[in-house]
JSON list of C-alpha atoms and ligand atoms in Angstrom, two decimals:
[
{"chain": "A", "resi": 1, "resn": "MET", "atom": "CA", "xyz": [188.51, 1.36, -39.30]},
{"chain": "A", "resi": 2, "resn": "ALA", "atom": "CA", "xyz": [190.88, -1.45, -38.28]},
{"chain": "A", "resi": 3, "resn": "THR", "atom": "CA", "xyz": [189.30, -4.87, -38.82]},
{"chain": "A", "resi": 4, "resn": "ASN", "atom": "CA", "xyz": [190.29, -5.92, -35.29]},
{"chain": "A", "resi": 5, "resn": "SER", "atom": "CA", "xyz": [188.05, -3.25, -33.82]},
{"chain": "A", "resi": 6, "resn": "LEU", "atom": "CA", "xyz": [184.95, -4.58, -35.61]},
{"chain": "A", "resi": 7, "resn": "LYS", "atom": "CA", "xyz": [184.47, -7.66, -33.40]},
{"chain": "A", "resi": 8, "resn": "HIS", "atom": "CA", "xyz": [181.04, -6.37, -32.34]},
{"chain": "A", "resi": 9, "resn": "LEU", "atom": "CA", "xyz": [179.85, -7.14, -35.90]},
{"chain": "A", "resi": 10, "resn": "GLN", "atom": "CA", "xyz": [180.94, -10.79, -35.74]},
{"chain": "A", "resi": 11, "resn": "ILE", "atom": "CA", "xyz": [177.69, -12.66, -35.16]},
{"chain": "A", "resi": 12, "resn": "GLU", "atom": "CA", "xyz": [179.35, -15.64, -33.47]},
{"chain": "A", "resi": 13, "resn": "ARG", "atom": "CA", "xyz": [180.55, -13.38, -30.65]},
{"chain": "A", "resi": 14, "resn": "LEU", "atom": "CA", "xyz": [177.06, -11.99, -29.91]},
{"chain": "A", "resi": 15, "resn": "ASN", "atom": "CA", "xyz": [174.22, -13.17, -27.70]},
{"chain": "A", "resi": 16, "resn": "PRO", "atom": "CA", "xyz": [170.62, -13.25, -29.01]},
{"chain": "A", "resi": 17, "resn": "LEU", "atom": "CA", "xyz": [169.75, -9.86, -27.47]},
{"chain": "A", "resi": 18, "resn": "GLU", "atom": "CA", "xyz": [172.68, -8.20, -29.23]},
{"chain": "A", "resi": 19, "resn": "ILE", "atom": "CA", "xyz": [171.85, -9.92, -32.52]},
{"chain": "A", "resi": 20, "resn": "ASP", "atom": "CA", "xyz": [168.17, -8.89, -32.28]},
{"chain": "A", "resi": 21, "resn": "LYS", "atom": "CA", "xyz": [169.18, -5.30, -31.70]},
{"chain": "A", "resi": 22, "resn": "ALA", "atom": "CA", "xyz": [171.52, -5.18, -34.73]},
{"chain": "A", "resi": 23, "resn": "ILE", "atom": "CA", "xyz": [169.11, -7.04, -37.02]},
{"chain": "A", "resi": 24, "resn": "HIS", "atom": "CA", "xyz": [166.26, -4.75, -35.93]},
{"chain": "A", "resi": 25, "resn": "GLN", "atom": "CA", "xyz": [168.32, -1.80, -37.15]},
{"chain": "A", "resi": 26, "resn": "LYS", "atom": "CA", "xyz": [169.33, -3.50, -40.40]},
{"chain": "A", "resi": 27, "resn": "SER", "atom": "CA", "xyz": [168.11, -6.96, -41.32]},
{"chain": "A", "resi": 28, "resn": "LEU", "atom": "CA", "xyz": [171.22, -7.99, -43.20]},
{"chain": "A", "resi": 29, "resn": "VAL", "atom": "CA", "xyz": [173.76, -10.79, -42.68]},
{"chain": "A", "resi": 30, "resn": "PHE", "atom": "CA", "xyz": [176.98, -11.26, -44.65]},
{"chain": "A", "resi": 31, "resn": "ILE", "atom": "CA", "xyz": [178.43, -14.71, -45.34]},
{"chain": "A", "resi": 32, "resn": "PRO", "atom": "CA", "xyz": [182.12, -14.51, -46.32]},
{"chain": "A", "resi": 33, "resn": "LEU", "atom": "CA", "xyz": [183.45, -17.42, -48.37]},
{"chain": "A", "resi": 34, "resn": "GLY", "atom": "CA", "xyz": [187.01, -18.54, -49.01]},
{"chain": "A", "resi": 35, "resn": "ALA", "atom": "CA", "xyz": [189.20, -21.63, -49.40]},
{"chain": "A", "resi": 36, "resn": "ILE", "atom": "CA", "xyz": [192.17, -23.38, -47.87]},
{"chain": "A", "resi": 37, "resn": "GLU", "atom": "CA", "xyz": [194.98, -23.30, -50.41]},
{"chain": "A", "resi": 38, "resn": "TRP", "atom": "CA", "xyz": [198.61, -22.64, -51.10]},
{"chain": "A", "resi": 39, "resn": "HIS", "atom": "CA", "xyz": [199.15, -18.95, -51.90]},
{"chain": "A", "resi": 40, "resn": "GLY", "atom": "CA", "xyz": [202.94, -18.89, -52.04]},
{"chain": "A", "resi": 41, "resn": "LEU", "atom": "CA", "xyz": [205.47, -18.80, -49.21]},
{"chain": "A", "resi": 42, "resn": "HIS", "atom": "CA", "xyz": [204.50, -15.26, -48.22]},
{"chain": "A", "resi": 43, "resn": "LEU", "atom": "CA", "xyz": [200.77, -15.68, -47.59]},
{"chain": "A", "resi": 44, "resn": "PRO", "atom": "CA", "xyz": [198.54, -17.74, -45.26]},
{"chain": "A", "resi": 45, "resn": "ILE", "atom": "CA", "xyz": [196.57, -20.66, -46.70]},
{"chain": "A", "resi": 46, "resn": "GLY", "atom": "CA", "xyz": [193.28, -19.16, -45.48]},
{"chain": "A", "resi": 47, "resn": "LEU", "atom": "CA", "xyz": [193.81, -15.87, -47.33]},
{"chain": "A", "resi": 48, "resn": "ASP", "atom": "CA", "xyz": [190.53, -15.93, -49.28]},
{"chain": "A", "resi": 49, "resn": "SER", "atom": "CA", "xyz": [188.46, -16.22, -46.09]},
{"chain": "A", "resi": 50, "resn": "LEU", "atom": "CA", "xyz": [190.58, -13.77, -44.15]},
{"chain": "A", "resi": 51, "resn": "THR", "atom": "CA", "xyz": [190.09, -11.14, -46.84]},
{"chain": "A", "resi": 52, "resn": "SER", "atom": "CA", "xyz": [186.38, -11.79, -47.46]},
{"chain": "A", "resi": 53, "resn": "HIS", "atom": "CA", "xyz": [185.67, -11.74, -43.71]},
{"chain": "A", "resi": 54, "resn": "GLY", "atom": "CA", "xyz": [187.60, -8.50, -43.22]},
{"chain": "A", "resi": 55, "resn": "ILE", "atom": "CA", "xyz": [185.91, -6.83, -46.18]},
{"chain": "A", "resi": 56, "resn": "CYS", "atom": "CA", "xyz": [182.44, -7.92, -45.01]},
{"chain": "A", "resi": 57, "resn": "LEU", "atom": "CA", "xyz": [183.16, -6.43, -41.57]},
{"chain": "A", "resi": 58, "resn": "GLN", "atom": "CA", "xyz": [184.24, -3.15, -43.15]},
{"chain": "A", "resi": 59, "resn": "VAL", "atom": "CA", "xyz": [181.12, -3.08, -45.33]},
{"chain": "A", "resi": 60, "resn": "ALA", "atom": "CA", "xyz": [178.80, -3.96, -42.41]},
{"chain": "A", "resi": 61, "resn": "HIS", "atom": "CA", "xyz": [180.43, -1.17, -40.43]},
{"chain": "A", "resi": 62, "resn": "LYS", "atom": "CA", "xyz": [179.23, 1.27, -43.09]},
{"chain": "A", "resi": 63, "resn": "SER", "atom": "CA", "xyz": [175.95, -0.31, -44.24]},
{"chain": "A", "resi": 64, "resn": "GLY", "atom": "CA", "xyz": [174.71, -2.03, -41.08]},
{"chain": "A", "resi": 65, "resn": "GLY", "atom": "CA", "xyz": [174.14, -5.75, -40.60]},
{"chain": "A", "resi": 66, "resn": "LEU", "atom": "CA", "xyz": [176.23, -8.54, -39.06]},
{"chain": "A", "resi": 67, "resn": "VAL", "atom": "CA", "xyz": [178.84, -10.94, -40.40]},
{"chain": "A", "resi": 68, "resn": "MET", "atom": "CA", "xyz": [178.84, -14.73, -40.15]},
{"chain": "A", "resi": 69, "resn": "PRO", "atom": "CA", "xyz": [182.14, -16.50, -39.46]},
{"chain": "A", "resi": 70, "resn": "PRO", "atom": "CA", "xyz": [183.90, -17.17, -42.78]},
{"chain": "A", "resi": 71, "resn": "PHE", "atom": "CA", "xyz": [183.27, -20.50, -44.45]},
{"chain": "A", "resi": 72, "resn": "TYR", "atom": "CA", "xyz": [186.85, -21.63, -44.95]},
{"chain": "A", "resi": 73, "resn": "TYR", "atom": "CA", "xyz": [186.10, -24.48, -47.34]},
{"chain": "A", "resi": 74, "resn": "GLY", "atom": "CA", "xyz": [185.81, -23.68, -51.04]},
{"chain": "A", "resi": 75, "resn": "MET", "atom": "CA", "xyz": [185.39, -25.47, -54.34]},
{"chain": "A", "resi": 76, "resn": "SER", "atom": "CA", "xyz": [188.28, -27.01, -56.21]},
{"chain": "A", "resi": 77, "resn": "GLY", "atom": "CA", "xyz": [190.43, -25.35, -58.86]},
{"chain": "A", "resi": 78, "resn": "SER", "atom": "CA", "xyz": [193.40, -26.29, -60.98]},
{"chain": "A", "resi": 79, "resn": "ILE", "atom": "CA", "xyz": [195.86, -26.12, -58.07]},
{"chain": "A", "resi": 80, "resn": "TRP", "atom": "CA", "xyz": [194.06, -28.58, -55.78]},
{"chain": "A", "resi": 81, "resn": "HIS", "atom": "CA", "xyz": [197.22, -30.73, -55.44]},
{"chain": "A", "resi": 82, "resn": "HIS", "atom": "CA", "xyz": [199.53, -28.03, -54.04]},
{"chain": "A", "resi": 83, "resn": "PRO", "atom": "CA", "xyz": [200.73, -28.50, -50.43]},
{"chain": "A", "resi": 84, "resn": "TYR", "atom": "CA", "xyz": [198.29, -27.57, -47.64]},
{"chain": "A", "resi": 85, "resn": "THR", "atom": "CA", "xyz": [195.51, -27.13, -50.16]},
{"chain": "A", "resi": 86, "resn": "ILE", "atom": "CA", "xyz": [192.16, -28.62, -49.14]},
{"chain": "A", "resi": 87, "resn": "LEU", "atom": "CA", "xyz": [189.43, -28.00, -51.69]},
{"chain": "A", "resi": 88, "resn": "ILE", "atom": "CA", "xyz": [186.00, -29.55, -52.13]},
{"chain": "A", "resi": 89, "resn": "GLU", "atom": "CA", "xyz": [185.22, -31.42, -55.34]},
{"chain": "A", "resi": 90, "resn": "GLU", "atom": "CA", "xyz": [181.47, -32.02, -54.90]},
{"chain": "A", "resi": 91, "resn": "GLU", "atom": "CA", "xyz": [179.16, -29.06, -55.38]},
{"chain": "A", "resi": 92, "resn": "LEU", "atom": "CA", "xyz": [176.45, -30.74, -53.26]},
{"chain": "A", "resi": 93, "resn": "VAL", "atom": "CA", "xyz": [178.78, -30.96, -50.25]},
{"chain": "A", "resi": 94, "resn": "PHE", "atom": "CA", "xyz": [179.75, -27.32, -50.59]},
{"chain": "A", "resi": 95, "resn": "LEU", "atom": "CA", "xyz": [176.23, -25.98, -51.12]},
{"chain": "A", "resi": 96, "resn": "LYS", "atom": "CA", "xyz": [174.52, -28.03, -48.40]},
{"chain": "A", "resi": 97, "resn": "ILE", "atom": "CA", "xyz": [176.07, -26.07, -45.53]},
{"chain": "A", "resi": 98, "resn": "ILE", "atom": "CA", "xyz": [175.43, -22.72, -47.17]},
{"chain": "A", "resi": 99, "resn": "LYS", "atom": "CA", "xyz": [171.80, -23.60, -47.92]},
{"chain": "A", "resi": 100, "resn": "THR", "atom": "CA", "xyz": [171.28, -24.74, -44.32]},
{"chain": "A", "resi": 101, "resn": "THR", "atom": "CA", "xyz": [172.69, -21.41, -43.17]},
{"chain": "A", "resi": 102, "resn": "LEU", "atom": "CA", "xyz": [170.30, -19.50, -45.43]},
{"chain": "A", "resi": 103, "resn": "VAL", "atom": "CA", "xyz": [167.28, -21.54, -44.31]},
{"chain": "A", "resi": 104, "resn": "ARG", "atom": "CA", "xyz": [168.11, -21.00, -40.63]},
{"chain": "A", "resi": 105, "resn": "LEU", "atom": "CA", "xyz": [168.77, -17.28, -41.02]},
{"chain": "A", "resi": 106, "resn": "GLU", "atom": "CA", "xyz": [165.47, -16.95, -42.87]},
{"chain": "A", "resi": 107, "resn": "ALA", "atom": "CA", "xyz": [163.64, -18.88, -40.12]},
{"chain": "A", "resi": 108, "resn": "SER", "atom": "CA", "xyz": [165.19, -16.50, -37.59]},
{"chain": "A", "resi": 109, "resn": "GLY", "atom": "CA", "xyz": [163.67, -13.53, -39.40]},
{"chain": "A", "resi": 110, "resn": "VAL", "atom": "CA", "xyz": [166.66, -12.19, -41.33]},
{"chain": "A", "resi": 111, "resn": "GLN", "atom": "CA", "xyz": [165.48, -10.45, -44.50]},
{"chain": "A", "resi": 112, "resn": "LYS", "atom": "CA", "xyz": [168.64, -10.24, -46.55]},
{"chain": "A", "resi": 113, "resn": "VAL", "atom": "CA", "xyz": [171.88, -12.20, -46.94]},
{"chain": "A", "resi": 114, "resn": "VAL", "atom": "CA", "xyz": [174.91, -11.12, -48.91]},
{"chain": "A", "resi": 115, "resn": "ILE", "atom": "CA", "xyz": [177.38, -13.84, -49.83]},
{"chain": "A", "resi": 116, "resn": "PHE", "atom": "CA", "xyz": [180.81, -12.47, -50.65]},
{"chain": "A", "resi": 117, "resn": "THR", "atom": "CA", "xyz": [183.44, -14.85, -51.94]},
{"chain": "A", "resi": 118, "resn": "GLY", "atom": "CA", "xyz": [187.16, -14.19, -51.75]},
{"chain": "A", "resi": 119, "resn": "HIS", "atom": "CA", "xyz": [187.76, -17.47, -53.62]},
{"chain": "A", "resi": 120, "resn": "PHE", "atom": "CA", "xyz": [186.81, -17.38, -57.29]},
{"chain": "A", "resi": 121, "resn": "SER", "atom": "CA", "xyz": [187.80, -20.67, -58.92]},
{"chain": "A", "resi": 122, "resn": "LEU", "atom": "CA", "xyz": [185.49, -21.44, -61.85]},
{"chain": "A", "resi": 123, "resn": "LYS", "atom": "CA", "xyz": [183.85, -24.26, -59.85]},
{"chain": "A", "resi": 124, "resn": "GLN", "atom": "CA", "xyz": [183.22, -21.96, -56.91]},
{"chain": "A", "resi": 125, "resn": "LEU", "atom": "CA", "xyz": [181.55, -19.36, -59.12]},
{"chain": "A", "resi": 126, "resn": "GLN", "atom": "CA", "xyz": [179.49, -22.01, -60.90]},
{"chain": "A", "resi": 127, "resn": "ALA", "atom": "CA", "xyz": [178.36, -23.47, -57.57]},
{"chain": "A", "resi": 128, "resn": "LEU", "atom": "CA", "xyz": [177.27, -20.01, -56.43]},
{"chain": "A", "resi": 129, "resn": "ASP", "atom": "CA", "xyz": [175.29, -19.59, -59.66]},
{"chain": "A", "resi": 130, "resn": "THR", "atom": "CA", "xyz": [173.55, -22.88, -58.90]},
{"chain": "A", "resi": 131, "resn": "LEU", "atom": "CA", "xyz": [172.85, -21.65, -55.37]},
{"chain": "A", "resi": 132, "resn": "LYS", "atom": "CA", "xyz": [171.30, -18.46, -56.71]},
{"chain": "A", "resi": 133, "resn": "GLN", "atom": "CA", "xyz": [168.94, -20.44, -58.97]},
{"chain": "A", "resi": 134, "resn": "ASP", "atom": "CA", "xyz": [168.09, -22.98, -56.24]},
{"chain": "A", "resi": 135, "resn": "TRP", "atom": "CA", "xyz": [167.39, -20.30, -53.68]},
{"chain": "A", "resi": 136, "resn": "LEU", "atom": "CA", "xyz": [164.78, -18.64, -55.94]},
{"chain": "A", "resi": 137, "resn": "ILE", "atom": "CA", "xyz": [162.85, -21.93, -55.76]},
{"chain": "A", "resi": 138, "resn": "ILE", "atom": "CA", "xyz": [163.20, -22.75, -52.05]},
{"chain": "A", "resi": 139, "resn": "ARG", "atom": "CA", "xyz": [163.14, -19.28, -50.54]},
{"chain": "A", "resi": 140, "resn": "LYS", "atom": "CA", "xyz": [160.20, -18.03, -48.51]},
{"chain": "A", "resi": 141, "resn": "SER", "atom": "CA", "xyz": [161.17, -14.45, -47.76]},
{"chain": "A", "resi": 142, "resn": "LEU", "atom": "CA", "xyz": [164.94, -14.02, -47.59]},
{"chain": "A", "resi": 143, "resn": "ASP", "atom": "CA", "xyz": [166.65, -12.03, -50.35]},
{"chain": "A", "resi": 144, "resn": "LEU", "atom": "CA", "xyz": [170.03, -13.30, -51.48]},
{"chain": "A", "resi": 145, "resn": "SER", "atom": "CA", "xyz": [172.79, -11.39, -53.28]},
{"chain": "A", "resi": 146, "resn": "ILE", "atom": "CA", "xyz": [176.12, -12.92, -54.26]},
{"chain": "A", "resi": 147, "resn": "PHE", "atom": "CA", "xyz": [179.34, -11.07, -55.08]},
{"chain": "A", "resi": 148, "resn": "SER", "atom": "CA", "xyz": [182.88, -12.19, -55.89]},
{"chain": "A", "resi": 149, "resn": "ILE", "atom": "CA", "xyz": [186.00, -10.19, -55.09]},
{"chain": "A", "resi": 150, "resn": "SER", "atom": "CA", "xyz": [187.05, -10.76, -58.71]},
{"chain": "A", "resi": 151, "resn": "ASP", "atom": "CA", "xyz": [184.05, -8.77, -60.02]},
{"chain": "A", "resi": 152, "resn": "CYS", "atom": "CA", "xyz": [184.59, -5.28, -58.64]},
{"chain": "A", "resi": 153, "resn": "PRO", "atom": "CA", "xyz": [184.08, -3.08, -61.73]},
{"chain": "A", "resi": 154, "resn": "THR", "atom": "CA", "xyz": [186.17, -0.13, -60.54]},
{"chain": "A", "resi": 155, "resn": "VAL", "atom": "CA", "xyz": [189.37, -1.97, -59.55]},
{"chain": "A", "resi": 156, "resn": "GLU", "atom": "CA", "xyz": [191.86, -1.70, -62.39]},
{"chain": "A", "resi": 157, "resn": "MET", "atom": "CA", "xyz": [194.05, -4.62, -61.27]},
{"chain": "A", "resi": 158, "resn": "GLU", "atom": "CA", "xyz": [192.92, -8.11, -62.29]},
{"chain": "A", "resi": 159, "resn": "ALA", "atom": "CA", "xyz": [192.20, -10.46, -59.37]},
{"chain": "A", "resi": 160, "resn": "ASP", "atom": "CA", "xyz": [194.86, -13.17, -59.07]},
{"chain": "A", "resi": 161, "resn": "HIS", "atom": "CA", "xyz": [196.10, -16.02, -56.93]},
{"chain": "A", "resi": 162, "resn": "GLY", "atom": "CA", "xyz": [198.67, -15.12, -54.30]},
{"chain": "A", "resi": 163, "resn": "ALA", "atom": "CA", "xyz": [200.13, -12.45, -56.57]},
{"chain": "A", "resi": 164, "resn": "ILE", "atom": "CA", "xyz": [200.05, -8.65, -56.43]},
{"chain": "A", "resi": 165, "resn": "PHE", "atom": "CA", "xyz": [196.25, -8.38, -56.08]},
{"chain": "A", "resi": 166, "resn": "GLU", "atom": "CA", "xyz": [195.65, -10.85, -53.24]},
{"chain": "A", "resi": 167, "resn": "THR", "atom": "CA", "xyz": [198.82, -9.73, -51.47]},
{"chain": "A", "resi": 168, "resn": "SER", "atom": "CA", "xyz": [197.62, -6.11, -51.61]},
{"chain": "A", "resi": 169, "resn": "VAL", "atom": "CA", "xyz": [194.13, -6.91, -50.33]},
{"chain": "A", "resi": 170, "resn": "LEU", "atom": "CA", "xyz": [195.34, -8.98, -47.38]},
{"chain": "A", "resi": 171, "resn": "ALA", "atom": "CA", "xyz": [198.00, -6.40, -46.54]},
{"chain": "A", "resi": 172, "resn": "GLU", "atom": "CA", "xyz": [195.23, -3.84, -45.99]},
{"chain": "A", "resi": 173, "resn": "ILE", "atom": "CA", "xyz": [193.25, -6.15, -43.70]},
{"chain": "A", "resi": 174, "resn": "HIS", "atom": "CA", "xyz": [195.87, -8.21, -41.84]},
{"chain": "A", "resi": 175, "resn": "PRO", "atom": "CA", "xyz": [199.27, -6.62, -42.62]},
{"chain": "A", "resi": 176, "resn": "GLU", "atom": "CA", "xyz": [200.96, -8.85, -40.04]},
{"chain": "A", "resi": 177, "resn": "LEU", "atom": "CA", "xyz": [200.10, -11.94, -42.13]},
{"chain": "A", "resi": 178, "resn": "VAL", "atom": "CA", "xyz": [201.89, -10.82, -45.31]},
{"chain": "A", "resi": 179, "resn": "LYS", "atom": "CA", "xyz": [205.51, -11.98, -45.23]},
{"chain": "A", "resi": 180, "resn": "LEU", "atom": "CA", "xyz": [207.12, -10.86, -48.48]},
{"chain": "A", "resi": 181, "resn": "GLN", "atom": "CA", "xyz": [210.51, -11.46, -46.85]},
{"chain": "A", "resi": 182, "resn": "ASN", "atom": "CA", "xyz": [209.82, -15.21, -47.28]},
{"chain": "A", "resi": 183, "resn": "LEU", "atom": "CA", "xyz": [210.26, -14.79, -51.05]},
{"chain": "A", "resi": 184, "resn": "PRO", "atom": "CA", "xyz": [213.76, -14.51, -52.54]},
{"chain": "A", "resi": 185, "resn": "SER", "atom": "CA", "xyz": [215.03, -11.11, -53.61]},
{"chain": "A", "resi": 186, "resn": "LYS", "atom": "CA", "xyz": [213.56, -10.04, -56.96]},
{"chain": "A", "resi": 187, "resn": "GLU", "atom": "CA", "xyz": [216.88, -8.51, -58.06]},
{"chain": "A", "resi": 188, "resn": "ILE", "atom": "CA", "xyz": [218.64, -11.89, -57.80]},
{"chain": "A", "resi": 189, "resn": "PHE", "atom": "CA", "xyz": [215.64, -14.08, -58.69]},
{"chain": "A", "resi": 190, "resn": "PRO", "atom": "CA", "xyz": [213.33, -12.12, -61.05]},
{"chain": "A", "resi": 191, "resn": "SER", "atom": "CA", "xyz": [209.96, -13.63, -61.96]},
{"chain": "A", "resi": 192, "resn": "ASN", "atom": "CA", "xyz": [211.11, -14.40, -65.52]},
{"chain": "A", "resi": 193, "resn": "ASP", "atom": "CA", "xyz": [207.74, -15.10, -67.19]},
{"chain": "A", "resi": 194, "resn": "PRO", "atom": "CA", "xyz": [207.80, -16.45, -70.77]},
{"chain": "A", "resi": 195, "resn": "ASN", "atom": "CA", "xyz": [206.10, -13.89, -73.09]},
{"chain": "A", "resi": 196, "resn": "GLY", "atom": "CA", "xyz": [205.28, -11.84, -70.01]},
{"chain": "A", "resi": 197, "resn": "ASN", "atom": "CA", "xyz": [202.54, -14.32, -69.05]},
{"chain": "A", "resi": 198, "resn": "SER", "atom": "CA", "xyz": [202.41, -14.31, -65.25]},
{"chain": "A", "resi": 199, "resn": "LYS", "atom": "CA", "xyz": [199.69, -16.97, -65.12]},
{"chain": "A", "resi": 200, "resn": "GLY", "atom": "CA", "xyz": [201.41, -19.65, -67.21]},
{"chain": "A", "resi": 201, "resn": "ASP", "atom": "CA", "xyz": [202.17, -23.26, -66.39]},
{"chain": "A", "resi": 202, "resn": "HIS", "atom": "CA", "xyz": [205.78, -22.41, -65.49]},
{"chain": "A", "resi": 203, "resn": "ARG", "atom": "CA", "xyz": [204.40, -21.22, -62.15]},
{"chain": "A", "resi": 204, "resn": "ARG", "atom": "CA", "xyz": [203.29, -24.81, -61.47]},
{"chain": "A", "resi": 205, "resn": "ASP", "atom": "CA", "xyz": [206.93, -25.88, -61.33]},
{"chain": "A", "resi": 206, "resn": "PRO", "atom": "CA", "xyz": [207.96, -26.24, -57.66]},
{"chain": "A", "resi": 207, "resn": "ASP", "atom": "CA", "xyz": [211.41, -24.87, -58.63]},
{"chain": "A", "resi": 208, "resn": "ASN", "atom": "CA", "xyz": [209.91, -21.63, -59.94]},
{"chain": "A", "resi": 209, "resn": "VAL", "atom": "CA", "xyz": [210.66, -18.69, -57.69]},
{"chain": "A", "resi": 210, "resn": "LEU", "atom": "CA", "xyz": [206.93, -17.86, -57.66]},
{"chain": "A", "resi": 211, "resn": "PHE", "atom": "CA", "xyz": [205.64, -21.45, -57.44]},
{"chain": "A", "resi": 212, "resn": "GLY", "atom": "CA", "xyz": [201.87, -21.65, -57.00]},
{"chain": "A", "resi": 213, "resn": "ILE", "atom": "CA", "xyz": [201.43, -17.90, -57.46]},
{"chain": "A", "resi": 214, "resn": "PHE", "atom": "CA", "xyz": [199.41, -16.84, -60.52]},
{"chain": "A", "resi": 215, "resn": "GLY", "atom": "CA", "xyz": [199.53, -13.19, -61.49]},
{"chain": "A", "resi": 216, "resn": "ASP", "atom": "CA", "xyz": [202.00, -10.32, -61.41]},
{"chain": "A", "resi": 217, "resn": "ASP", "atom": "CA", "xyz": [204.93, -10.45, -59.02]},
{"chain": "A", "resi": 218, "resn": "PRO", "atom": "CA", "xyz": [203.76, -9.79, -55.43]},
{"chain": "A", "resi": 219, "resn": "ARG", "atom": "CA", "xyz": [207.21, -8.39, -54.62]},
{"chain": "A", "resi": 220, "resn": "ASN", "atom": "CA", "xyz": [206.13, -5.24, -56.49]},
{"chain": "A", "resi": 221, "resn": "TYR", "atom": "CA", "xyz": [203.56, -4.58, -53.76]},
{"chain": "A", "resi": 222, "resn": "LYS", "atom": "CA", "xyz": [202.92, -0.91, -53.01]},
{"chain": "A", "resi": 223, "resn": "LYS", "atom": "CA", "xyz": [200.84, 0.17, -50.05]},
{"chain": "A", "resi": 224, "resn": "GLN", "atom": "CA", "xyz": [199.46, 3.16, -51.90]},
{"chain": "A", "resi": 225, "resn": "ARG", "atom": "CA", "xyz": [197.99, 0.96, -54.62]},
{"chain": "A", "resi": 226, "resn": "ALA", "atom": "CA", "xyz": [196.64, -1.51, -52.07]},
{"chain": "A", "resi": 227, "resn": "GLU", "atom": "CA", "xyz": [194.74, 1.27, -50.28]},
{"chain": "A", "resi": 228, "resn": "ILE", "atom": "CA", "xyz": [193.01, 2.25, -53.53]},
{"chain": "A", "resi": 229, "resn": "ILE", "atom": "CA", "xyz": [192.02, -1.35, -54.32]},
{"chain": "A", "resi": 230, "resn": "ILE", "atom": "CA", "xyz": [190.49, -2.04, -50.91]},
{"chain": "A", "resi": 231, "resn": "ARG", "atom": "CA", "xyz": [188.65, 1.28, -50.85]},
{"chain": "A", "resi": 232, "resn": "LYS", "atom": "CA", "xyz": [187.12, 0.57, -54.26]},
{"chain": "A", "resi": 233, "resn": "ILE", "atom": "CA", "xyz": [185.99, -2.92, -53.24]},
{"chain": "A", "resi": 234, "resn": "ILE", "atom": "CA", "xyz": [184.39, -1.66, -50.02]},
{"chain": "A", "resi": 235, "resn": "ASP", "atom": "CA", "xyz": [182.66, 1.26, -51.79]},
{"chain": "A", "resi": 236, "resn": "TRP", "atom": "CA", "xyz": [181.36, -1.10, -54.49]},
{"chain": "A", "resi": 237, "resn": "LEU", "atom": "CA", "xyz": [179.83, -3.45, -51.93]},
{"chain": "A", "resi": 238, "resn": "VAL", "atom": "CA", "xyz": [178.38, -0.68, -49.75]},
{"chain": "A", "resi": 239, "resn": "GLN", "atom": "CA", "xyz": [176.62, 0.67, -52.84]},
{"chain": "A", "resi": 240, "resn": "SER", "atom": "CA", "xyz": [175.46, -2.79, -53.91]},
{"chain": "A", "resi": 241, "resn": "VAL", "atom": "CA", "xyz": [173.92, -4.05, -50.65]},
{"chain": "B", "resi": 301, "resn": "LIG", "atom": "ZN1", "xyz": [193.15, -16.75, -53.02]}
]
C-alpha cells in the first residue's frame, strides 16, 4: 500500500480516542530513527528518517500498532562535516529524548515498542546497544526491540550511504524524492573506483562524481531490484515484531 495512504497509523495525527482504539487492538508503537546528512545530489538529507518512517508504516499496516513521528536527529559518523549534515556527537543527548519517549509510552499503557533505525553509523548502533541495556534496568513493563535497516538477513545487497541500496529503498517509499537526473551521466562520468572499492576515501573528494556517496553507483538503480529489497525488509520486520 502507498505510504501516503497510511496516515491513519501516524500517531501524531490521532486523538486519544483513536489511539486507544488502535492500541487496544495491538499494543505496539514503532519509533523510526534517522539522521540529517548529505546523501549525494540526488537524495534528500532526511533520507534515513523518511525510509524508516515509511517502512514502519508499512509494517504497522500488516502487524498492527501505530508509528511515532521519525526522530530526525542521529548520531555522528565519519561524514559529519559534509554540507547540510547535522549529527549528534553526545550519546547522552541522543538517548535522553528516546528514553523519555519510552517512559511516557510505558506510562500510557503501551506494552511494546519497536525502534527501527534507518541510520546505522557505528555510533548510532552503539548508542542503541546502550539503550537496550539501560532499558532492561529502568523498565517497568514495556518490551523494547531494536532493529537496523542494515541488518535484514534476507537482503542480498549491502546497506550503504546514498548509493544503490539507500536510493532503491527511498525510491520505493517516496519515488518523487529520488532525483538521479541531478547526477552526471554515467557514460561520460563513470564512478571510477580504485580497485573496485566503492566505499573508499576517494568518495570524500568534493570533485568526485559520487562525492559523499559510499557504496555502488546509484545510477545503476533498477526498480525491479528495489521492489525485492523493500519487500524483504518489510517481511523481516513483520515476522520479528
Ligand atoms: Zn542514509
